[in-house]
CSV table of C-alpha atoms and ligand atoms in Angstrom, one decimal:
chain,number,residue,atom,x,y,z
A,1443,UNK,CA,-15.9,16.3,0.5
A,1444,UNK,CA,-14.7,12.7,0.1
A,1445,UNK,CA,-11.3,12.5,-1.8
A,1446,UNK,CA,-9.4,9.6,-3.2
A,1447,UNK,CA,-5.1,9.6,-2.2
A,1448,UNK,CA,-3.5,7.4,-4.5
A,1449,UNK,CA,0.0,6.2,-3.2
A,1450,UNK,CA,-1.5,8.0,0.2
A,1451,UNK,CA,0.8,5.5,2.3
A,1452,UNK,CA,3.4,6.6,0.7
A,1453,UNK,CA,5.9,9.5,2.4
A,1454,UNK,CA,4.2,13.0,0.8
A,1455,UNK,CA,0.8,11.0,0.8
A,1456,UNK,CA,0.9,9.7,4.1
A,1457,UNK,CA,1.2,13.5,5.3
A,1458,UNK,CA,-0.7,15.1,3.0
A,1459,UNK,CA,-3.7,12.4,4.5
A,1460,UNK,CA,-3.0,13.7,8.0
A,1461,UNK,CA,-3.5,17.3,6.9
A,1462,UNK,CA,-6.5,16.4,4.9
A,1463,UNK,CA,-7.8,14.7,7.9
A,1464,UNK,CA,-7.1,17.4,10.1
A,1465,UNK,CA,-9.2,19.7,7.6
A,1466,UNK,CA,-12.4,17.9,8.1
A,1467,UNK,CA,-12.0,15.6,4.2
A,1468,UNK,CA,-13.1,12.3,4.3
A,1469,UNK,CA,-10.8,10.3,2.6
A,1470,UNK,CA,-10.2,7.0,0.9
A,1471,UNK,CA,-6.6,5.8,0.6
A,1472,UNK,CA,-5.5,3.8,-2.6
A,1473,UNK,CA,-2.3,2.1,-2.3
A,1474,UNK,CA,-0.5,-1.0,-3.2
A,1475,UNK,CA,2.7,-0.9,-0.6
A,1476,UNK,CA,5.1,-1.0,-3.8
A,1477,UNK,CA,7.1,1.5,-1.7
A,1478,UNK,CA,5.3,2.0,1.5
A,1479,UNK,CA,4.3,-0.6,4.4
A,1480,UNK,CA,0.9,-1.0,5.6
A,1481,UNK,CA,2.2,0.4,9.3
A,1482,UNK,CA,1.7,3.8,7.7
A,1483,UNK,CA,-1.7,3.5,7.6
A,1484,UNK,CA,-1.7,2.7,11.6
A,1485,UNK,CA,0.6,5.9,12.2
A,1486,UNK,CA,-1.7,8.7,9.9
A,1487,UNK,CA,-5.3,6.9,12.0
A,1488,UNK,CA,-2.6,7.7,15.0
A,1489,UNK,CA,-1.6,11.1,14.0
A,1490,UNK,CA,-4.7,12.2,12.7
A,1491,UNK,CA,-7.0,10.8,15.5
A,1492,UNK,CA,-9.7,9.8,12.8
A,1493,UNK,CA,-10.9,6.4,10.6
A,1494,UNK,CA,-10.7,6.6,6.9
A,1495,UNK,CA,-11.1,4.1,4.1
A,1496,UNK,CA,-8.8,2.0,2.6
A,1497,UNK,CA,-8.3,0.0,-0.4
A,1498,UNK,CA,-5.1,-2.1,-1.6
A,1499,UNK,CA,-5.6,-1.7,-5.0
A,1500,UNK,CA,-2.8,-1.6,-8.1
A,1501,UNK,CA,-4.1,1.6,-10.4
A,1502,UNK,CA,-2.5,-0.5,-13.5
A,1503,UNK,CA,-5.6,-3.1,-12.4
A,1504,UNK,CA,-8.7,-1.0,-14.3
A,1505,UNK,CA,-11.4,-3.1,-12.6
A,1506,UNK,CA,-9.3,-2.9,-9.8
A,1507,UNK,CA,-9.4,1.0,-9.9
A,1508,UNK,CA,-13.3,1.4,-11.5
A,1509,UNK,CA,-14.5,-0.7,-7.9
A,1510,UNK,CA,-13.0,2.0,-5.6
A,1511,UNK,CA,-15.0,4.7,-7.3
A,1512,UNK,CA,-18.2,2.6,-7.6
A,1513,UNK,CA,-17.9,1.9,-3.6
A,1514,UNK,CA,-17.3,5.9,-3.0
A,1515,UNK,CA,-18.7,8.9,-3.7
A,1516,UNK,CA,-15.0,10.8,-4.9
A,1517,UNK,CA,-15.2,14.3,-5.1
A,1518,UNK,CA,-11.7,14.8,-6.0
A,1519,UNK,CA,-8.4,13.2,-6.8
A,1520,UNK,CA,-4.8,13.6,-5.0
A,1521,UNK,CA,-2.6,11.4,-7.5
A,1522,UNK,CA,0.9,10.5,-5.5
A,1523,UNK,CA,1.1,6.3,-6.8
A,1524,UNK,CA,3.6,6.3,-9.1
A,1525,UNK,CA,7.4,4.7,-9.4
A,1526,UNK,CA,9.9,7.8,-8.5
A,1527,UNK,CA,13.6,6.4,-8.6
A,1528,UNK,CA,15.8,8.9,-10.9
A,1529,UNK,CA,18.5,6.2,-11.2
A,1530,UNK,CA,16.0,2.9,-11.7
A,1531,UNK,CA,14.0,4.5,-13.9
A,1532,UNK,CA,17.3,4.7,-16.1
A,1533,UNK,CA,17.4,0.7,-15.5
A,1534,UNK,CA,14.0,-0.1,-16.1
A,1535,UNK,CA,12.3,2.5,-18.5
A,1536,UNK,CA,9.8,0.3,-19.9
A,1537,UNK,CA,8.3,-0.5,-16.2
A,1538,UNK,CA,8.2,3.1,-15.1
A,1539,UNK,CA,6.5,4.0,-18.5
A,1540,UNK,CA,4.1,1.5,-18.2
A,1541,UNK,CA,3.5,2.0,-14.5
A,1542,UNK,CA,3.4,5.8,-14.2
A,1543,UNK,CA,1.8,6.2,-17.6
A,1544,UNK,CA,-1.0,3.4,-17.6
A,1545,UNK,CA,-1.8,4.0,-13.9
A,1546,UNK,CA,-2.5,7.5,-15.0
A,1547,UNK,CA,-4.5,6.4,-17.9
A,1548,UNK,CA,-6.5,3.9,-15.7
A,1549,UNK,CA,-7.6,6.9,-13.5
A,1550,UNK,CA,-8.3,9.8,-15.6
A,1551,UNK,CA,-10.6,7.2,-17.6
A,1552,UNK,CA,-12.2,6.6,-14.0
A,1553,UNK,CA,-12.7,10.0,-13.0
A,1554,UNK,CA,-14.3,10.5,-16.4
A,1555,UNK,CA,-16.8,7.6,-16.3
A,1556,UNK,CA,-17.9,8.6,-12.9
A,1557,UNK,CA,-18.6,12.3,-13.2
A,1558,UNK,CA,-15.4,13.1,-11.1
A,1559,UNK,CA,-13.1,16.0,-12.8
A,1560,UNK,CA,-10.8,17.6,-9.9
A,1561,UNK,CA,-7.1,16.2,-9.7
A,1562,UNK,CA,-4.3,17.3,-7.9
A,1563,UNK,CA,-1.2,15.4,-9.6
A,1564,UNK,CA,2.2,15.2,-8.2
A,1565,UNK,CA,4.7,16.2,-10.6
A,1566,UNK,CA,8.3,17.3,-10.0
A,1567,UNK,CA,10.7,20.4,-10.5
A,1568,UNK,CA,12.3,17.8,-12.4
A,1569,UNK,CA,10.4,18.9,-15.5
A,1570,UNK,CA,12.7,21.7,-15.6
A,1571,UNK,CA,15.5,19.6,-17.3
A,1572,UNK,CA,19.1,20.9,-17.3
A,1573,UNK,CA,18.9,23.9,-19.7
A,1574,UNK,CA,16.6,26.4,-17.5
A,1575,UNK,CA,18.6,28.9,-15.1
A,1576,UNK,CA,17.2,28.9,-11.4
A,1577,UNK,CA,14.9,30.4,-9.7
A,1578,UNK,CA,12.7,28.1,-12.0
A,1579,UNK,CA,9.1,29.6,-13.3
A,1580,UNK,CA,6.1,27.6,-14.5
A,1581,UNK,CA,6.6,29.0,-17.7
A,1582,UNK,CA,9.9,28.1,-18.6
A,1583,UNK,CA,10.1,25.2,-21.3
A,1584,UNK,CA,10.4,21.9,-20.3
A,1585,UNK,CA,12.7,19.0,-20.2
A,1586,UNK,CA,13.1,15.4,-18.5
A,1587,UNK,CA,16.9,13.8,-18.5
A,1588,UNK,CA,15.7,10.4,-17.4
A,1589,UNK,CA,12.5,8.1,-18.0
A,1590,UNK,CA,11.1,9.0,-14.5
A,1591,UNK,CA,11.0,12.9,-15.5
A,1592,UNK,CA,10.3,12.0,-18.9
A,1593,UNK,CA,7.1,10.4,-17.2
A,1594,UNK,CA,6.1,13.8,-15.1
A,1595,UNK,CA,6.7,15.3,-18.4
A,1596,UNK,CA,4.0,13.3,-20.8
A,1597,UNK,CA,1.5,12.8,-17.7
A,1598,UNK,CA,1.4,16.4,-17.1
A,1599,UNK,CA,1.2,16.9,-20.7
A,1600,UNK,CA,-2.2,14.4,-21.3
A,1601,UNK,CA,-3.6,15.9,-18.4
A,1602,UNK,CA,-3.2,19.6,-20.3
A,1603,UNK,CA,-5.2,17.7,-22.9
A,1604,UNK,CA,-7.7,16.4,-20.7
A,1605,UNK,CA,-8.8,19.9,-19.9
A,1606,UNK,CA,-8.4,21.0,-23.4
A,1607,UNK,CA,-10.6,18.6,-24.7
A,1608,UNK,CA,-13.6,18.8,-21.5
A,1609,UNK,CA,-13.5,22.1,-19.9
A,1610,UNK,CA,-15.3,21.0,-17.3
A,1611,UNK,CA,-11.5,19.4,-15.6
A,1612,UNK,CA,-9.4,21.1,-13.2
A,1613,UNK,CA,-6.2,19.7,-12.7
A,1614,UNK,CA,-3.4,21.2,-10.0
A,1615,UNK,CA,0.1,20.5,-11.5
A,1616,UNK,CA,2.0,20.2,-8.5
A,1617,UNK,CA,6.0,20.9,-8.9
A,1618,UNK,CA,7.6,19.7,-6.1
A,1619,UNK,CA,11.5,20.6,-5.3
A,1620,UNK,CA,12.8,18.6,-3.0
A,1621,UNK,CA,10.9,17.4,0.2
A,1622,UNK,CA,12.5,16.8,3.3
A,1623,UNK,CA,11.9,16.2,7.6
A,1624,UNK,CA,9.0,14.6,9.0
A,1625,UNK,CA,5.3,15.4,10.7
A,1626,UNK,CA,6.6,16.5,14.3
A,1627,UNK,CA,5.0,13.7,15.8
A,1628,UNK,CA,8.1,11.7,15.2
A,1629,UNK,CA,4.9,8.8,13.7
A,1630,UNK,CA,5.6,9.3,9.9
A,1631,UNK,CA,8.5,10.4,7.5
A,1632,UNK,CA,10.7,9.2,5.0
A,1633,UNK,CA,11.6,5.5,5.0
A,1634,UNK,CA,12.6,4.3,1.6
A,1635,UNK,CA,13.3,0.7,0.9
A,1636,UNK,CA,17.4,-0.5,0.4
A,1637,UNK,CA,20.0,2.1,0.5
A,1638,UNK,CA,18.4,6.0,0.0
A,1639,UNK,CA,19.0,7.7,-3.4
A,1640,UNK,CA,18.1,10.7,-1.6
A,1641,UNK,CA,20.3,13.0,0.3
A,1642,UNK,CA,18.1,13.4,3.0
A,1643,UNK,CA,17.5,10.2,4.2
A,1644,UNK,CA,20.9,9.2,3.6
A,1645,UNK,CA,22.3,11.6,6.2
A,1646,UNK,CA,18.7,10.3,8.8
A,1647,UNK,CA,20.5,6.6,8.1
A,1648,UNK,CA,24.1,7.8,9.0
A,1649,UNK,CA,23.4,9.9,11.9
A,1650,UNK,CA,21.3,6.8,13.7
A,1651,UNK,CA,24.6,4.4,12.5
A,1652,UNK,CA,22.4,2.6,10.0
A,1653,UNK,CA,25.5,3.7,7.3
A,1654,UNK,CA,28.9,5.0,8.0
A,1655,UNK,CA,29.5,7.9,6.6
A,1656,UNK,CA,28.0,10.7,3.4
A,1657,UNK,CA,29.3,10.3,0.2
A,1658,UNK,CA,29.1,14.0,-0.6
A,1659,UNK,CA,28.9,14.3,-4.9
A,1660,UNK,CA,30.7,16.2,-6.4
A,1661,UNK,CA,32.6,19.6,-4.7
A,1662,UNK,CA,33.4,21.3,-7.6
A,1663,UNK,CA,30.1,22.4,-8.7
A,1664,UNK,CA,29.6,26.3,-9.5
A,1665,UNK,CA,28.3,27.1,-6.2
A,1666,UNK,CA,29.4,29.0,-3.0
A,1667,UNK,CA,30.7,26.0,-1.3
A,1668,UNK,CA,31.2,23.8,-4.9
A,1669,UNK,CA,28.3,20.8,-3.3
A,1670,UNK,CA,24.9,20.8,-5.1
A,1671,UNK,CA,22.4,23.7,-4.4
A,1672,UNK,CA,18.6,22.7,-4.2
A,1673,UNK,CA,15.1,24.1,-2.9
A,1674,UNK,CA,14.7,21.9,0.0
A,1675,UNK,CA,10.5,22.0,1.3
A,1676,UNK,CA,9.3,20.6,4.5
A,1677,UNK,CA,7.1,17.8,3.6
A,1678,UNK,CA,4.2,19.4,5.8
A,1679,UNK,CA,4.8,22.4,4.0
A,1680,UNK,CA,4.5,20.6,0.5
A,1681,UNK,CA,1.4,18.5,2.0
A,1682,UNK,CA,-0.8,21.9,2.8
A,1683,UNK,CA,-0.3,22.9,-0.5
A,1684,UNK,CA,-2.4,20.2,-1.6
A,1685,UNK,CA,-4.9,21.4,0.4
A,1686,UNK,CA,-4.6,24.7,-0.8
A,1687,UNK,CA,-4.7,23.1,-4.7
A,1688,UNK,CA,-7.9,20.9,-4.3
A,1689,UNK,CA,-9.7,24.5,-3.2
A,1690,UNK,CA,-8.0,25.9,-6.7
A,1691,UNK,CA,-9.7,23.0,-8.2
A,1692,UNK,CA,-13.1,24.2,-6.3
A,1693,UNK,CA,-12.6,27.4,-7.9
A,1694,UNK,CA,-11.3,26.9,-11.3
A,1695,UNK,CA,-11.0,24.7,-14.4
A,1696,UNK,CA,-8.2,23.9,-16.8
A,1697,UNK,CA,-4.7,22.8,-16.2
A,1698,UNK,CA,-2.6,24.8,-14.5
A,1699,UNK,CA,1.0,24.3,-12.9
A,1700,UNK,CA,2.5,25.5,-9.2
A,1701,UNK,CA,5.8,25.4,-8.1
A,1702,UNK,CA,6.0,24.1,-4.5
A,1703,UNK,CA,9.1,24.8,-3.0
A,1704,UNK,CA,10.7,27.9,-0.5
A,1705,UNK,CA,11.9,29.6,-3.1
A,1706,UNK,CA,15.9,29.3,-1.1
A,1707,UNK,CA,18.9,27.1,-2.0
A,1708,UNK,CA,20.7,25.0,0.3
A,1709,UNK,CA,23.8,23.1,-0.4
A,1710,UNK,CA,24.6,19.3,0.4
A,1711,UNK,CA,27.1,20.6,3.6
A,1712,UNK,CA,24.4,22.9,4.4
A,1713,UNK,CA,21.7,20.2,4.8
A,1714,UNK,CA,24.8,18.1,6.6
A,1715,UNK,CA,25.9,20.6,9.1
A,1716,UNK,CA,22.2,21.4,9.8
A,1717,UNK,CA,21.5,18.1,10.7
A,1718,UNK,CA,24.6,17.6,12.8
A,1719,UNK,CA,23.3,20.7,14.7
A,1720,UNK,CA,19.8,19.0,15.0
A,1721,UNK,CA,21.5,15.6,16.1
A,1722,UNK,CA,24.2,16.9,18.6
A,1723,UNK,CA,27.3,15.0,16.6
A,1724,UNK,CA,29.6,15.3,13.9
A,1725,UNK,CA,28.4,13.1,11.0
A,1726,UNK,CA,31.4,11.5,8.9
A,1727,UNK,CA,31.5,12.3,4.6
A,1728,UNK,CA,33.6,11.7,2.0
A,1729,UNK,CA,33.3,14.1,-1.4
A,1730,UNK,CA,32.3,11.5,-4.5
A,1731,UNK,CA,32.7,12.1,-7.8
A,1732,UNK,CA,29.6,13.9,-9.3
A,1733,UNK,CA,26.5,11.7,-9.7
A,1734,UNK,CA,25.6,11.5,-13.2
A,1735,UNK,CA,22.3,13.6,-13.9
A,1736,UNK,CA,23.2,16.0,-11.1
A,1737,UNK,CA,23.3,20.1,-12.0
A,1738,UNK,CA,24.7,22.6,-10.3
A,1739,UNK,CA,21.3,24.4,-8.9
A,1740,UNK,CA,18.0,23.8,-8.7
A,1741,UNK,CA,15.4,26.2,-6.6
A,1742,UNK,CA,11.7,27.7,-7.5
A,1743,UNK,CA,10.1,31.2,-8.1
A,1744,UNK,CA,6.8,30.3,-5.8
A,1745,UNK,CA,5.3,33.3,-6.3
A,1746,UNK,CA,2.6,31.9,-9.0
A,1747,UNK,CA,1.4,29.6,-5.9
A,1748,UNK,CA,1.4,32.0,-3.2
A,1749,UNK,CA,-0.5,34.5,-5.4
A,1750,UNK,CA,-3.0,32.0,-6.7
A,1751,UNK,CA,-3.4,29.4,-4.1
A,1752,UNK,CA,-2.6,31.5,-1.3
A,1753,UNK,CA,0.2,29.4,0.0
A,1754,UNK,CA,3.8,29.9,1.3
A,1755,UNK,CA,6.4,27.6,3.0
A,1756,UNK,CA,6.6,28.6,6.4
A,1757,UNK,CA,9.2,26.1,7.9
A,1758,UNK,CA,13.1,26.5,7.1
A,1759,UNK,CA,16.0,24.1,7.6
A,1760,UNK,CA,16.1,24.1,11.2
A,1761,UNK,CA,12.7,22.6,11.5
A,1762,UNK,CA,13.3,19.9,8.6
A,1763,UNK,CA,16.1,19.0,9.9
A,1764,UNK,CA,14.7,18.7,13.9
A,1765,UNK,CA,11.8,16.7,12.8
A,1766,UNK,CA,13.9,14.7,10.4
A,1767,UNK,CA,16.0,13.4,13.5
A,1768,UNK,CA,12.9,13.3,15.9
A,1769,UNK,CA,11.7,10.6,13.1
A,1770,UNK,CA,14.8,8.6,12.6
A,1771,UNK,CA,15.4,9.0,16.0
A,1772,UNK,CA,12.3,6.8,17.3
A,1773,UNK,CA,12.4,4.8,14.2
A,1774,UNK,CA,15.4,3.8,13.8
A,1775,UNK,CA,14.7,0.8,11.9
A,1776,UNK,CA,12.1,2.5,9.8
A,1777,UNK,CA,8.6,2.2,10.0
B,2261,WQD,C1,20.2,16.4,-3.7
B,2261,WQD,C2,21.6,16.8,-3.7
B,2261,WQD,C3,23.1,15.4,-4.9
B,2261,WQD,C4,22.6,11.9,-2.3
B,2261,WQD,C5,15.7,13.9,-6.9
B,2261,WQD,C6,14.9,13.7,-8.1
B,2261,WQD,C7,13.7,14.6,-8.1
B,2261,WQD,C8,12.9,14.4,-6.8
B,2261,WQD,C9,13.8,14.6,-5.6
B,2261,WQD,C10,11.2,12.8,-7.1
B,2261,WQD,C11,22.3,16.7,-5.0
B,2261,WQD,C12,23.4,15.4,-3.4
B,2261,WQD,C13,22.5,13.2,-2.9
B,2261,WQD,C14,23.9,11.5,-1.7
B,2261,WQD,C15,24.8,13.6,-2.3
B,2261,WQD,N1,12.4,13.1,-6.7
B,2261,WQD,N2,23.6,14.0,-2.9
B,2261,WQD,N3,24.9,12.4,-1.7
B,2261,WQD,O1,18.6,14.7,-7.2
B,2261,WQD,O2,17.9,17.0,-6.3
B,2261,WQD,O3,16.2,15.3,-6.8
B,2261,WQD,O4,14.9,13.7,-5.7
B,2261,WQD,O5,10.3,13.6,-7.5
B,2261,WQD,O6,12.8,14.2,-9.2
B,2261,WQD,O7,15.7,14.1,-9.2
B,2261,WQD,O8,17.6,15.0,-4.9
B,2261,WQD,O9,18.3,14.2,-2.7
B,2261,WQD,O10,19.0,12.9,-4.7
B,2261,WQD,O11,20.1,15.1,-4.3
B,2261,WQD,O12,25.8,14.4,-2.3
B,2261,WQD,O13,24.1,10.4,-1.2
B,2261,WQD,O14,22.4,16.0,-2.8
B,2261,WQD,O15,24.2,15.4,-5.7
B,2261,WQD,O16,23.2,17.8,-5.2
B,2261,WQD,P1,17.7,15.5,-6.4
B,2261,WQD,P2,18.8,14.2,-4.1
C-alpha cells in the first residue's frame, strides 16, 4: 500500500514515517517545512534504512495538492500538516482557520476525485474543552477554547459528514493527549522553532543550557502536588497507532474517533523530576502564575482504541524521558 503523510516532516509525522517504513508502506511525504526542516527527511531515510517519495507541496495550493495524487497511486491518507500553536492561534485566528480548514478542504476534495477514501486525521484531546471531567471518553460532548481546537473541532466534524454523505469513507479520528520523548535512535524528536510552548521541550532546552531555568504554571491547581496533570504518550507509541488506525480503515467505514493516550496522569514536577533522573542533574524552576487556557487535568479512557484497534501504550515516563535526553542530547542545537 502506498500512503500519502501530510506534515510527515514534522515531529509525530516524521516518526509515524519511520514506523510505516518499518511496516513494509511505501510512502510519499507532503510537506512544506512551515514547522519542520528538510534534515528530517535525511534522519527518517537514516532511521528507517529505506527511500521514499517526497514532495514540497503547500496543501492550501489545490493544483499543488491534485499533482501529488496524479503522480501516485495513494491508497490512503495520514493527515498531520496543519498550524498547532494553542497560544498563536489566539493571535492569528483567521490564518489557522484558513490554513487548517482550507488545507483540509483541498485534500478531502483530492481523495474524492481520485477514488481514494481512507484518512487517518490528527486531531487532539483538546476537543474535550474545559467542562468534561477526566478520564476523557469519545463520547463525551465537545468543546475547543481557542481557534486551534476550534479547528480540530470543525475538521473532525466535516469529516463526520464526509462519511455521512459517501459511505464508502473511513476516517480514524485520532485524539492525541500529549506526545512526548523521541525515536531511541537519538535521529529525530521534537524540535520546535523559537522558544517551546510545550512543557516537554522546554525542560529538553533547559537541561542542555539552551534556557535557564522552568517556569512551572501555576502550583495551586487541584491536584496531588497543585502543578498541572496530563496524559503524557510516547511519540512512538502515538505513531503505531497510526498504523493500527489505517488497518481500521482497511476494515471499516464511517467516521469514528480513538483516544490515544496511556490512560495515566503525570504532573509538571513529575515530568521535571523524571527528566532530571534521565539527565543526571538538578534542573532549575520557578512556579508562574497559571497560563491562561490551562485546566487542572486532562488524561484519556483508551479502552475504545485498545478494543477496536488493538492498540496499547507500552512505554511509560522513564522511557519518554531517556529518549527525550538521548535526542537533545546529540542535538543540542536541534535538528
Ligand atoms: C502541559 C502542562 C502547563 C509549559 C497543548 C495543546 C494540545 C496539544 C499538546 C497540539 C500544563 C505546563 C507547560 C511550560 C508549564 N497540542 N507547562 N511550563 O497545554 O496540555 O496541550 O499541547 O495538539 O492541543 O493544548 O501541553 O505541554 O503546553 O502543557 O508549567 O513552560 O505543562 O501548564 O499543565 P498542553 P503543554
Amino acid at each position: 500500500m502506498k500512503i500519502l503523510v501530510t506534515g510527515g516532516a514534522g515531529y509525530i509525522g516524521s516518526h509515524t514515517s519511520v514506523e510505516l517504513l518499518d511496516a513494509g508502506y511505501e510512502i510519499v511525504i507532503a510537506d512544506n517545512f512551515s514547522n519542520s526542516k528538510p534534515e528530517v527527511l535525511e534522519r527518517i531515510r537514516k532511521v528507517a534504512g529505506k527511500d521514499f517519495d517526497f514532495c514540497e507541496c503547500d496543501l492550501c495550493d489545490k493544483e499543488a495538492l491534485d499533482k501529488v495524487f496524479d503522480s501516485y497511486d495513494i491508497d490512503a491518507v495520514i493527515h498531520f500538516a496543519g498550524l498547532k500553536a494553542v497560544g498563536e492561534s489566539c493571535e492569528k485566528p483567521l490564518e489557522y482557520y484558513r490554513n487548517n480548514l482550507v488545507s483540509t478542504m483541498n485534500l478531502c476534495e483530492s481523495m474524492r476525485e481520485h477514488g481514494c477514501k481512507k484518512l487517518v486525521f490528527s486531531s487532539s484531546a483538546t476537543v474535550y474543552g474545559m467542562n468534561n471531567t477526566a478520564p476523557y471518553t469519545e463520547d463525551m460532548p465537545l468543546s475547543a477554547t481557542n481557534p486551534y481546537g476550534w479547528t480540530k473541532f470543525m475538521i473532525e466534524e466535516m469529516l463526520r459528514g464526509v462519511c455521512a454523505a459517501d459511505k464508502e469513507w473511513s476516517v480514524a479520528l485520532l485524539r492525541y493527549f500529549n506526545p512526548i520523548g523521541a525515536h531511541s535512535s537519538g535521529q529525530l524528536g521534537e524540535d520546535p522553532n523559537g522558544i517551546p510552548n510545550n512543557l516537554f521541550p522546554y525542560i529538553m532546552r533547559v537541561a542542555v543550557g539552551k534556557l535557564p531555568e522552568l517556569g512551572v504554571f501555576g502550583d495551586d491547581y487541584d491536584t496531588p502536588d497543585g502543578t498541572g496533570v496530563r496524559d503524557y504518550i510516547h511519540v512512538v507509541d502515538l505513531a503505531k497507532g497510526h498504523l493500527k488506525a489505517l488497518e481500521w480503515c482497511s476494515e471499516n467505514v464511517g467516521a469514528e474517533p480513538f483516544n490515544l493516550g496511556t490512560g495515566n496522569g503525570s504532573s509538571v514536577l513529575e515530568v521535571l523530576h523524571g527528566f532530571e533522573k534521565a539527565c543526571g542533574k538538578t534542573l532549575p524552576y520557578s512556579v508562574k502564575p497559571r497560563r491562561a487556557g490551562d485546566i487542572a487535568t486532562s488524561f484519556a479512557d483508551c479502552s475504545k482504541a485498545e478494543k477496536q484497534l488493538g492498540w496499547k501504550a507500552e512505554l511509560g515516563m522513564e522511557d519518554m524521558c531517556r529518549d527525550g535526553w538521548n535526542f537533545i542530547k546529540n542535538n543540542p542545537n536541534g535538528l
